[in-house]
Amino acid sequence: MDEIVNRVQQSGLISMDLADFKPTKALVELDISEQLWQGLVLKEKDFRAWVKDTDWSVYSNKAVYVHCSVDAIIPTWAYMLVGSRLQDHEADFVIGSKKDLEKQLILDRIQSEPLDNYVDGRIIIKGCADIADPAYAMTELVKHLQPVAKSIMYGEPCSTVPVYKQK
């Protein structure tokens, strides 16, 4: 009986799964609307007191999205104060939505991926992953890999769509 040969493995194709770039940290919301005076205005003295009295250690090593859920004008310095405290506790954070945070974490993971293993590689990016914005992630991955890759394709090894080929 003939041995079954894995021709995909022998082809030298490098398969990448977007799921590998999915954030692993806990995503935490920080809504500063609760600090508004009468739900309308941010008072500097009260806000600074809240910043000082808050136990920021609960955000240590977490991913935090900071936003205001009500329609209010929040001065930039307020977000800066919150960001400074989160930075002190090594939290990843964005000012924006949960989706903004997920996209930033995915981008950080992509940009930290060493390119050594992909030089002159024939890369296939798998498309089925449960992440915040797959089109964004795939585009960022192409941007990261294209300078070193021989070719980039989308799909599965048995059925790919060419995206880039080195000239």
mmCIF file with all atom_site columns, C-alpha atoms in Angstrom:
data_model
loop_
_atom_site.group_PDB
_atom_site.id
_atom_site.type_symbol
_atom_site.label_atom_id
_atom_site.label_alt_id
_atom_site.label_comp_id
_atom_site.label_asym_id
_atom_site.label_entity_id
_atom_site.label_seq_id
_atom_site.pdbx_PDB_ins_code
_atom_site.Cartn_x
_atom_site.Cartn_y
_atom_site.Cartn_z
_atom_site.occupancy
_atom_site.B_iso_or_equiv
_atom_site.pdbx_formal_charge
_atom_site.auth_seq_id
_atom_site.auth_comp_id
_atom_site.auth_asym_id
_atom_site.auth_atom_id
_atom_site.pdbx_PDB_model_num
ATOM 1   C CA . MET A 1 1   ? 0.000   0.000  0.000  1.00 0.00 ? 1   MET A CA 1
ATOM 2   C CA . ASP A 1 2   ? 1.322   3.447  -0.926 1.00 0.00 ? 2   ASP A CA 1
ATOM 3   C CA . GLU A 1 3   ? 2.110   5.924  1.796  1.00 0.00 ? 3   GLU A CA 1
ATOM 4   C CA . ILE A 1 4   ? -0.127  9.005  1.920  1.00 0.00 ? 4   ILE A CA 1
ATOM 5   C CA . VAL A 1 5   ? 1.919   12.065 1.028  1.00 0.00 ? 5   VAL A CA 1
ATOM 6   C CA . ASN A 1 6   ? 1.018   15.493 2.345  1.00 0.00 ? 6   ASN A CA 1
ATOM 7   C CA . ARG A 1 7   ? 1.747   17.552 -0.760 1.00 0.00 ? 7   ARG A CA 1
ATOM 8   C CA . VAL A 1 8   ? 0.642   20.776 0.946  1.00 0.00 ? 8   VAL A CA 1
ATOM 9   C CA . GLN A 1 9   ? 3.335   20.308 3.578  1.00 0.00 ? 9   GLN A CA 1
ATOM 10  C CA . GLN A 1 10  ? 5.927   19.513 0.911  1.00 0.00 ? 10  GLN A CA 1
ATOM 11  C CA . SER A 1 11  ? 4.954   22.541 -1.184 1.00 0.00 ? 11  SER A CA 1
ATOM 12  C CA . GLY A 1 12  ? 6.761   25.004 1.075  1.00 0.00 ? 12  GLY A CA 1
ATOM 13  C CA . LEU A 1 13  ? 3.617   27.063 1.600  1.00 0.00 ? 13  LEU A CA 1
ATOM 14  C CA . ILE A 1 14  ? 3.429   28.971 4.871  1.00 0.00 ? 14  ILE A CA 1
ATOM 15  C CA . SER A 1 15  ? -0.096  28.974 6.238  1.00 0.00 ? 15  SER A CA 1
ATOM 16  C CA . MET A 1 16  ? -1.106  31.779 8.599  1.00 0.00 ? 16  MET A CA 1
ATOM 17  C CA . ASP A 1 17  ? -4.282  31.775 10.670 1.00 0.00 ? 17  ASP A CA 1
ATOM 18  C CA . LEU A 1 18  ? -5.813  35.121 11.672 1.00 0.00 ? 18  LEU A CA 1
ATOM 19  C CA . ALA A 1 19  ? -7.010  33.493 14.890 1.00 0.00 ? 19  ALA A CA 1
ATOM 20  C CA . ASP A 1 20  ? -3.366  33.530 16.026 1.00 0.00 ? 20  ASP A CA 1
ATOM 21  C CA . PHE A 1 21  ? -3.569  37.324 16.145 1.00 0.00 ? 21  PHE A CA 1
ATOM 22  C CA . LYS A 1 22  ? -6.753  37.487 18.214 1.00 0.00 ? 22  LYS A CA 1
ATOM 23  C CA . PRO A 1 23  ? -6.299  39.388 21.495 1.00 0.00 ? 23  PRO A CA 1
ATOM 24  C CA . THR A 1 24  ? -5.673  37.170 24.508 1.00 0.00 ? 24  THR A CA 1
ATOM 25  C CA . LYS A 1 25  ? -5.962  39.776 27.258 1.00 0.00 ? 25  LYS A CA 1
ATOM 26  C CA . ALA A 1 26  ? -9.243  40.493 29.007 1.00 0.00 ? 26  ALA A CA 1
ATOM 27  C CA . LEU A 1 27  ? -11.024 43.439 27.353 1.00 0.00 ? 27  LEU A CA 1
ATOM 28  C CA . VAL A 1 28  ? -12.341 45.898 29.930 1.00 0.00 ? 28  VAL A CA 1
ATOM 29  C CA . GLU A 1 29  ? -14.581 48.934 29.513 1.00 0.00 ? 29  GLU A CA 1
ATOM 30  C CA . LEU A 1 30  ? -13.917 52.210 31.332 1.00 0.00 ? 30  LEU A CA 1
ATOM 31  C CA . ASP A 1 31  ? -16.851 54.574 30.817 1.00 0.00 ? 31  ASP A CA 1
ATOM 32  C CA . ILE A 1 32  ? -16.097 58.027 32.190 1.00 0.00 ? 32  ILE A CA 1
ATOM 33  C CA . SER A 1 33  ? -19.722 59.159 31.826 1.00 0.00 ? 33  SER A CA 1
ATOM 34  C CA . GLU A 1 34  ? -20.189 58.143 35.447 1.00 0.00 ? 34  GLU A CA 1
ATOM 35  C CA . GLN A 1 35  ? -17.838 60.985 36.412 1.00 0.00 ? 35  GLN A CA 1
ATOM 36  C CA . LEU A 1 36  ? -19.913 63.716 34.765 1.00 0.00 ? 36  LEU A CA 1
ATOM 37  C CA . TRP A 1 37  ? -21.605 66.265 36.985 1.00 0.00 ? 37  TRP A CA 1
ATOM 38  C CA . GLN A 1 38  ? -25.372 65.874 36.480 1.00 0.00 ? 38  GLN A CA 1
ATOM 39  C CA . GLY A 1 39  ? -24.570 63.658 33.508 1.00 0.00 ? 39  GLY A CA 1
ATOM 40  C CA . LEU A 1 40  ? -23.548 66.694 31.454 1.00 0.00 ? 40  LEU A CA 1
ATOM 41  C CA . VAL A 1 41  ? -20.252 68.277 32.408 1.00 0.00 ? 41  VAL A CA 1
ATOM 42  C CA . LEU A 1 42  ? -16.904 67.147 33.690 1.00 0.00 ? 42  LEU A CA 1
ATOM 43  C CA . LYS A 1 43  ? -15.713 69.141 36.700 1.00 0.00 ? 43  LYS A CA 1
ATOM 44  C CA . GLU A 1 44  ? -11.929 69.191 36.880 1.00 0.00 ? 44  GLU A CA 1
ATOM 45  C CA . LYS A 1 45  ? -11.637 69.110 40.678 1.00 0.00 ? 45  LYS A CA 1
ATOM 46  C CA . ASP A 1 46  ? -14.068 66.191 41.042 1.00 0.00 ? 46  ASP A CA 1
ATOM 47  C CA . PHE A 1 47  ? -12.526 64.311 38.132 1.00 0.00 ? 47  PHE A CA 1
ATOM 48  C CA . ARG A 1 48  ? -9.007  64.688 39.492 1.00 0.00 ? 48  ARG A CA 1
ATOM 49  C CA . ALA A 1 49  ? -10.231 63.415 42.870 1.00 0.00 ? 49  ALA A CA 1
ATOM 50  C CA . TRP A 1 50  ? -11.776 60.376 41.156 1.00 0.00 ? 50  TRP A CA 1
ATOM 51  C CA . VAL A 1 51  ? -8.543  59.714 39.249 1.00 0.00 ? 51  VAL A CA 1
ATOM 52  C CA . LYS A 1 52  ? -6.562  59.969 42.482 1.00 0.00 ? 52  LYS A CA 1
ATOM 53  C CA . ASP A 1 53  ? -8.919  57.714 44.486 1.00 0.00 ? 53  ASP A CA 1
ATOM 54  C CA . THR A 1 54  ? -9.482  55.019 41.859 1.00 0.00 ? 54  THR A CA 1
ATOM 55  C CA . ASP A 1 55  ? -7.732  51.682 42.330 1.00 0.00 ? 55  ASP A CA 1
ATOM 56  C CA . TRP A 1 56  ? -6.040  51.489 38.934 1.00 0.00 ? 56  TRP A CA 1
ATOM 57  C CA . SER A 1 57  ? -4.394  48.156 39.774 1.00 0.00 ? 57  SER A CA 1
ATOM 58  C CA . VAL A 1 58  ? -7.616  46.399 38.698 1.00 0.00 ? 58  VAL A CA 1
ATOM 59  C CA . TYR A 1 59  ? -6.601  47.299 35.130 1.00 0.00 ? 59  TYR A CA 1
ATOM 60  C CA . SER A 1 60  ? -3.079  45.842 35.416 1.00 0.00 ? 60  SER A CA 1
ATOM 61  C CA . ASN A 1 61  ? -2.163  43.730 32.398 1.00 0.00 ? 61  ASN A CA 1
ATOM 62  C CA . LYS A 1 62  ? -5.611  44.120 30.875 1.00 0.00 ? 62  LYS A CA 1
ATOM 63  C CA . ALA A 1 63  ? -6.777  45.766 27.665 1.00 0.00 ? 63  ALA A CA 1
ATOM 64  C CA . VAL A 1 64  ? -8.997  48.770 28.350 1.00 0.00 ? 64  VAL A CA 1
ATOM 65  C CA . TYR A 1 65  ? -11.183 50.846 26.078 1.00 0.00 ? 65  TYR A CA 1
ATOM 66  C CA . VAL A 1 66  ? -11.914 54.264 27.542 1.00 0.00 ? 66  VAL A CA 1
ATOM 67  C CA . HIS A 1 67  ? -14.956 56.143 26.334 1.00 0.00 ? 67  HIS A CA 1
ATOM 68  C CA . CYS A 1 68  ? -17.910 58.287 27.344 1.00 0.00 ? 68  CYS A CA 1
ATOM 69  C CA . SER A 1 69  ? -21.266 56.650 26.633 1.00 0.00 ? 69  SER A CA 1
ATOM 70  C CA . VAL A 1 70  ? -23.228 59.907 26.754 1.00 0.00 ? 70  VAL A CA 1
ATOM 71  C CA . ASP A 1 71  ? -23.077 62.856 24.412 1.00 0.00 ? 71  ASP A CA 1
ATOM 72  C CA . ALA A 1 72  ? -20.870 65.220 26.398 1.00 0.00 ? 72  ALA A CA 1
ATOM 73  C CA . ILE A 1 73  ? -17.835 67.311 25.629 1.00 0.00 ? 73  ILE A CA 1
ATOM 74  C CA . ILE A 1 74  ? -14.906 65.698 27.396 1.00 0.00 ? 74  ILE A CA 1
ATOM 75  C CA . PRO A 1 75  ? -11.714 67.759 27.537 1.00 0.00 ? 75  PRO A CA 1
ATOM 76  C CA . THR A 1 76  ? -8.649  66.044 26.108 1.00 0.00 ? 76  THR A CA 1
ATOM 77  C CA . TRP A 1 77  ? -6.752  66.343 29.389 1.00 0.00 ? 77  TRP A CA 1
ATOM 78  C CA . ALA A 1 78  ? -9.332  64.047 31.045 1.00 0.00 ? 78  ALA A CA 1
ATOM 79  C CA . TYR A 1 79  ? -8.427  61.209 28.698 1.00 0.00 ? 79  TYR A CA 1
ATOM 80  C CA . MET A 1 80  ? -4.756  62.022 29.200 1.00 0.00 ? 80  MET A CA 1
ATOM 81  C CA . LEU A 1 81  ? -5.112  61.688 32.991 1.00 0.00 ? 81  LEU A CA 1
ATOM 82  C CA . VAL A 1 82  ? -6.851  58.338 32.664 1.00 0.00 ? 82  VAL A CA 1
ATOM 83  C CA . GLY A 1 83  ? -4.302  57.151 30.104 1.00 0.00 ? 83  GLY A CA 1
ATOM 84  C CA . SER A 1 84  ? -1.450  58.139 32.377 1.00 0.00 ? 84  SER A CA 1
ATOM 85  C CA . ARG A 1 85  ? -2.838  56.032 35.231 1.00 0.00 ? 85  ARG A CA 1
ATOM 86  C CA . LEU A 1 86  ? -3.481  53.077 32.955 1.00 0.00 ? 86  LEU A CA 1
ATOM 87  C CA . GLN A 1 87  ? 0.070   53.352 31.624 1.00 0.00 ? 87  GLN A CA 1
ATOM 88  C CA . ASP A 1 88  ? 1.385   53.256 35.204 1.00 0.00 ? 88  ASP A CA 1
ATOM 89  C CA . HIS A 1 89  ? -0.279  49.841 35.557 1.00 0.00 ? 89  HIS A CA 1
ATOM 90  C CA . GLU A 1 90  ? 0.910   48.423 32.225 1.00 0.00 ? 90  GLU A CA 1
ATOM 91  C CA . ALA A 1 91  ? -2.553  48.255 30.708 1.00 0.00 ? 91  ALA A CA 1
ATOM 92  C CA . ASP A 1 92  ? -3.020  48.304 26.954 1.00 0.00 ? 92  ASP A CA 1
ATOM 93  C CA . PHE A 1 93  ? -5.618  50.945 26.201 1.00 0.00 ? 93  PHE A CA 1
ATOM 94  C CA . VAL A 1 94  ? -7.308  53.031 23.561 1.00 0.00 ? 94  VAL A CA 1
ATOM 95  C CA . ILE A 1 95  ? -9.654  55.959 23.679 1.00 0.00 ? 95  ILE A CA 1
ATOM 96  C CA . GLY A 1 96  ? -12.590 54.613 21.709 1.00 0.00 ? 96  GLY A CA 1
ATOM 97  C CA . SER A 1 97  ? -14.764 51.557 21.307 1.00 0.00 ? 97  SER A CA 1
ATOM 98  C CA . LYS A 1 98  ? -14.224 47.891 22.044 1.00 0.00 ? 98  LYS A CA 1
ATOM 99  C CA . LYS A 1 99  ? -13.727 47.326 18.310 1.00 0.00 ? 99  LYS A CA 1
ATOM 100 C CA . ASP A 1 100 ? -11.057 50.071 18.251 1.00 0.00 ? 100 ASP A CA 1
ATOM 101 C CA . LEU A 1 101 ? -9.258  48.267 21.075 1.00 0.00 ? 101 LEU A CA 1
ATOM 102 C CA . GLU A 1 102 ? -9.462  44.887 19.354 1.00 0.00 ? 102 GLU A CA 1
ATOM 103 C CA . LYS A 1 103 ? -8.091  46.382 16.138 1.00 0.00 ? 103 LYS A CA 1
ATOM 104 C CA . GLN A 1 104 ? -5.195  48.014 17.997 1.00 0.00 ? 104 GLN A CA 1
ATOM 105 C CA . LEU A 1 105 ? -4.323  44.777 19.793 1.00 0.00 ? 105 LEU A CA 1
ATOM 106 C CA . ILE A 1 106 ? -4.408  42.857 16.505 1.00 0.00 ? 106 ILE A CA 1
ATOM 107 C CA . LEU A 1 107 ? -2.177  45.474 14.878 1.00 0.00 ? 107 LEU A CA 1
ATOM 108 C CA . ASP A 1 108 ? 0.274   45.290 17.792 1.00 0.00 ? 108 ASP A CA 1
ATOM 109 C CA . ARG A 1 109 ? 0.425   41.482 17.448 1.00 0.00 ? 109 ARG A CA 1
ATOM 110 C CA . ILE A 1 110 ? 0.945   41.671 13.681 1.00 0.00 ? 110 ILE A CA 1
ATOM 111 C CA . GLN A 1 111 ? 3.693   44.264 13.977 1.00 0.00 ? 111 GLN A CA 1
ATOM 112 C CA . SER A 1 112 ? 5.473   42.195 16.625 1.00 0.00 ? 112 SER A CA 1
ATOM 113 C CA . GLU A 1 113 ? 5.534   39.127 14.349 1.00 0.00 ? 113 GLU A CA 1
ATOM 114 C CA . PRO A 1 114 ? 9.180   38.575 13.319 1.00 0.00 ? 114 PRO A CA 1
ATOM 115 C CA . LEU A 1 115 ? 9.652   38.589 9.563  1.00 0.00 ? 115 LEU A CA 1
ATOM 116 C CA . ASP A 1 116 ? 12.621  36.171 9.513  1.00 0.00 ? 116 ASP A CA 1
ATOM 117 C CA . ASN A 1 117 ? 10.435  33.113 8.892  1.00 0.00 ? 117 ASN A CA 1
ATOM 118 C CA . TYR A 1 118 ? 8.658   34.752 5.956  1.00 0.00 ? 118 TYR A CA 1
ATOM 119 C CA . VAL A 1 119 ? 11.570  35.970 3.810  1.00 0.00 ? 119 VAL A CA 1
ATOM 120 C CA . ASP A 1 120 ? 10.913  34.771 0.243  1.00 0.00 ? 120 ASP A CA 1
ATOM 121 C CA . GLY A 1 121 ? 7.993   32.768 1.602  1.00 0.00 ? 121 GLY A CA 1
ATOM 122 C CA . ARG A 1 122 ? 4.869   31.702 -0.225 1.00 0.00 ? 122 ARG A CA 1
ATOM 123 C CA . ILE A 1 123 ? 2.266   32.699 2.340  1.00 0.00 ? 123 ILE A CA 1
ATOM 124 C CA . ILE A 1 124 ? -1.398  31.767 2.581  1.00 0.00 ? 124 ILE A CA 1
ATOM 125 C CA . ILE A 1 125 ? -3.562  33.817 4.932  1.00 0.00 ? 125 ILE A CA 1
ATOM 126 C CA . LYS A 1 126 ? -6.542  31.775 6.104  1.00 0.00 ? 126 LYS A CA 1
ATOM 127 C CA . GLY A 1 127 ? -9.745  33.773 6.030  1.00 0.00 ? 127 GLY A CA 1
ATOM 128 C CA . CYS A 1 128 ? -12.038 32.123 8.557  1.00 0.00 ? 128 CYS A CA 1
ATOM 129 C CA . ALA A 1 129 ? -11.344 33.668 11.938 1.00 0.00 ? 129 ALA A CA 1
ATOM 130 C CA . ASP A 1 130 ? -13.621 35.116 14.561 1.00 0.00 ? 130 ASP A CA 1
ATOM 131 C CA . ILE A 1 131 ? -11.935 38.482 15.047 1.00 0.00 ? 131 ILE A CA 1
ATOM 132 C CA . ALA A 1 132 ? -13.233 42.039 15.280 1.00 0.00 ? 132 ALA A CA 1
ATOM 133 C CA . ASP A 1 133 ? -12.499 43.182 11.728 1.00 0.00 ? 133 ASP A CA 1
ATOM 134 C CA . PRO A 1 134 ? -11.022 40.478 9.489  1.00 0.00 ? 134 PRO A CA 1
ATOM 135 C CA . ALA A 1 135 ? -10.568 42.769 6.468  1.00 0.00 ? 135 ALA A CA 1
ATOM 136 C CA . TYR A 1 136 ? -8.553  45.190 8.606  1.00 0.00 ? 136 TYR A CA 1
ATOM 137 C CA . ALA A 1 137 ? -6.425  42.390 10.069 1.00 0.00 ? 137 ALA A CA 1
ATOM 138 C CA . MET A 1 138 ? -5.729  40.821 6.674  1.00 0.00 ? 138 MET A CA 1
ATOM 139 C CA . THR A 1 139 ? -4.790  44.152 5.131  1.00 0.00 ? 139 THR A CA 1
ATOM 140 C CA . GLU A 1 140 ? -2.411  44.936 8.003  1.00 0.00 ? 140 GLU A CA 1
ATOM 141 C CA . LEU A 1 141 ? -0.911  41.460 7.710  1.00 0.00 ? 141 LEU A CA 1
ATOM 142 C CA . VAL A 1 142 ? -0.306  41.980 3.976  1.00 0.00 ? 142 VAL A CA 1
ATOM 143 C CA . LYS A 1 143 ? 1.306   45.357 4.723  1.00 0.00 ? 143 LYS A CA 1
ATOM 144 C CA . HIS A 1 144 ? 3.605   43.689 7.244  1.00 0.00 ? 144 HIS A CA 1
ATOM 145 C CA . LEU A 1 145 ? 4.560   40.672 5.120  1.00 0.00 ? 145 LEU A CA 1
ATOM 146 C CA . GLN A 1 146 ? 4.693   42.042 1.571  1.00 0.00 ? 146 GLN A CA 1
ATOM 147 C CA . PRO A 1 147 ? 8.167   43.634 1.845  1.00 0.00 ? 147 PRO A CA 1
ATOM 148 C CA . VAL A 1 148 ? 9.716   40.183 2.469  1.00 0.00 ? 148 VAL A CA 1
ATOM 149 C CA . ALA A 1 149 ? 7.300   37.642 0.957  1.00 0.00 ? 149 ALA A CA 1
ATOM 150 C CA . LYS A 1 150 ? 7.664   35.989 -2.430 1.00 0.00 ? 150 LYS A CA 1
ATOM 151 C CA . SER A 1 151 ? 3.884   35.670 -2.716 1.00 0.00 ? 151 SER A CA 1
ATOM 152 C CA . ILE A 1 152 ? 0.796   36.167 -0.578 1.00 0.00 ? 152 ILE A CA 1
ATOM 153 C CA . MET A 1 153 ? -2.469  34.325 -1.106 1.00 0.00 ? 153 MET A CA 1
ATOM 154 C CA . TYR A 1 154 ? -5.845  34.231 0.594  1.00 0.00 ? 154 TYR A CA 1
ATOM 155 C CA . GLY A 1 155 ? -7.758  31.068 1.452  1.00 0.00 ? 155 GLY A CA 1
ATOM 156 C CA . GLU A 1 156 ? -6.771  27.465 2.072  1.00 0.00 ? 156 GLU A CA 1
ATOM 157 C CA . PRO A 1 157 ? -3.902  25.546 0.420  1.00 0.00 ? 157 PRO A CA 1
ATOM 158 C CA . CYS A 1 158 ? -6.426  23.643 -1.732 1.00 0.00 ? 158 CYS A CA 1
ATOM 159 C CA . SER A 1 159 ? -8.084  26.824 -3.017 1.00 0.00 ? 159 SER A CA 1
ATOM 160 C CA . THR A 1 160 ? -6.271  30.160 -2.930 1.00 0.00 ? 160 THR A CA 1
ATOM 161 C CA . VAL A 1 161 ? -6.773  33.640 -4.334 1.00 0.00 ? 161 VAL A CA 1
ATOM 162 C CA . PRO A 1 162 ? -3.528  35.373 -5.350 1.00 0.00 ? 162 PRO A CA 1
ATOM 163 C CA . VAL A 1 163 ? -3.035  38.702 -3.567 1.00 0.00 ? 163 VAL A CA 1
ATOM 164 C CA . TYR A 1 164 ? 0.614   39.579 -4.202 1.00 0.00 ? 164 TYR A CA 1
ATOM 165 C CA . LYS A 1 165 ? 3.483   38.161 -6.223 1.00 0.00 ? 165 LYS A CA 1
ATOM 166 C CA . GLN A 1 166 ? 7.026   39.518 -6.080 1.00 0.00 ? 166 GLN A CA 1
ATOM 167 C CA . LYS A 1 167 ? 8.189   40.914 -9.419 1.00 0.00 ? 167 LYS A CA 1
#
